[in-house]
Coordinates of C-alpha atoms in Angstrom, one line a residue:
X1 CA 104.7 121.8 130.6
X2 CA 103.1 119.1 132.8
X3 CA 103.3 118.7 136.6
X4 CA 102.0 116.5 139.3
X5 CA 100.8 118.2 142.4
X6 CA 99.4 117.3 145.8
X7 CA 96.6 119.5 147.3
X8 CA 94.4 118.8 150.2
X9 CA 95.7 115.2 150.4
X10 CA 95.0 114.4 146.7
X11 CA 97.3 114.2 143.8
X12 CA 96.5 115.6 140.2
X13 CA 98.5 115.5 137.0
X14 CA 98.0 119.0 135.4
X15 CA 99.2 121.1 132.5
X16 CA 98.4 124.8 131.9
X17 CA 94.9 125.6 131.1
X18 CA 93.4 122.7 132.9
X19 CA 90.2 123.1 134.9
X20 CA 90.0 121.0 138.0
X21 CA 87.3 120.4 140.9
X22 CA 88.9 120.2 144.3
X23 CA 87.8 120.5 147.9
X24 CA 87.2 124.2 148.7
X25 CA 90.3 126.3 149.5
X26 CA 89.4 128.1 152.8
X27 CA 89.1 131.8 152.7
X28 CA 89.1 132.2 148.9
X29 CA 86.5 133.8 146.6
X30 CA 85.9 133.6 142.9
X31 CA 88.7 135.4 141.1
X32 CA 91.4 134.9 143.8
X33 CA 94.8 133.1 143.1
X34 CA 96.1 130.1 144.7
X35 CA 99.7 129.1 145.0
X36 CA 100.3 125.4 145.3
X37 CA 103.9 124.7 146.5
X38 CA 103.6 120.8 146.8
X39 CA 104.8 119.8 143.3
X40 CA 105.9 116.2 143.1
X41 CA 107.0 116.2 139.5
X42 CA 107.3 118.8 136.7
X43 CA 108.6 119.3 133.3
X44 CA 108.5 117.9 129.8
X45 CA 110.8 115.7 127.8
X46 CA 114.2 115.7 128.9
X47 CA 113.8 118.5 131.4
X48 CA 111.4 116.3 133.4
X49 CA 112.3 116.4 137.1
X50 CA 110.9 114.3 140.2
X51 CA 111.3 115.5 143.5
X52 CA 112.0 113.5 146.7
X53 CA 109.1 113.9 147.8
X54 CA 108.6 117.6 146.4
X55 CA 110.5 119.8 144.0
X56 CA 112.3 122.7 145.8
X57 CA 111.5 126.0 144.2
X58 CA 108.6 124.7 142.0
X59 CA 105.1 126.0 142.2
X60 CA 101.9 126.0 140.3
X61 CA 99.5 129.1 140.3
X62 CA 95.9 128.5 140.0
X63 CA 92.8 131.0 139.8
X64 CA 89.7 130.1 141.6
X65 CA 86.7 130.2 139.0
X66 CA 83.9 129.5 141.4
X67 CA 83.0 128.1 144.9
X68 CA 80.3 125.7 144.8
X69 CA 78.7 122.6 146.5
X70 CA 78.5 119.1 145.2
X71 CA 75.5 116.8 144.7
X72 CA 73.9 115.6 147.9
X73 CA 74.9 112.2 149.1
X74 CA 72.3 110.4 151.4
X75 CA 73.7 108.1 154.2
X76 CA 70.9 105.7 155.4
X77 CA 71.5 103.3 158.1
X78 CA 69.0 100.9 159.4
X79 CA 69.4 98.0 161.9
X80 CA 67.0 95.1 161.1
X81 CA 64.4 94.0 163.8
X82 CA 65.3 96.8 165.9
X83 CA 63.2 99.8 164.6
X84 CA 66.2 101.8 164.4
X85 CA 67.1 103.9 161.4
X86 CA 69.2 107.1 160.7
X87 CA 69.0 109.2 157.5
X88 CA 71.7 112.0 157.0
X89 CA 72.8 113.9 154.0
X90 CA 76.0 115.5 152.9
X91 CA 77.1 118.2 150.5
X92 CA 80.8 118.6 149.9
X93 CA 82.1 122.1 149.5
X94 CA 84.1 122.5 146.3
X95 CA 86.2 124.9 144.3
X96 CA 86.7 125.0 140.5
X97 CA 90.1 126.1 139.7
X98 CA 92.0 126.9 136.4
X99 CA 95.8 126.1 136.2
X100 CA 97.5 129.4 135.0
X101 CA 101.2 128.7 135.2
X102 CA 103.7 126.0 136.2
X103 CA 107.1 127.0 137.5
X104 CA 109.5 124.1 137.8

């Protein structure tokens, strides 16, 4: 079964057993379960349903495999002829999740 979910402002098309890298879920640790209730579409074949905007009663359960940090991104700003420059770094907090079940 396939589903299209919305989590943390982003949409993903998933099926059971998929592994995703998403923004970190707050207050979760490796091994905990997350339930996603914002399901936009779910089903397979003739049983495919599309919500307006979400399907009522549909949910996706996912297991958090690990919490990690992404690669470092360097933000460098320089203003020419002013002697002004700024260098900052950023590492995004990420969660690696595995889709366990889809309930449509």
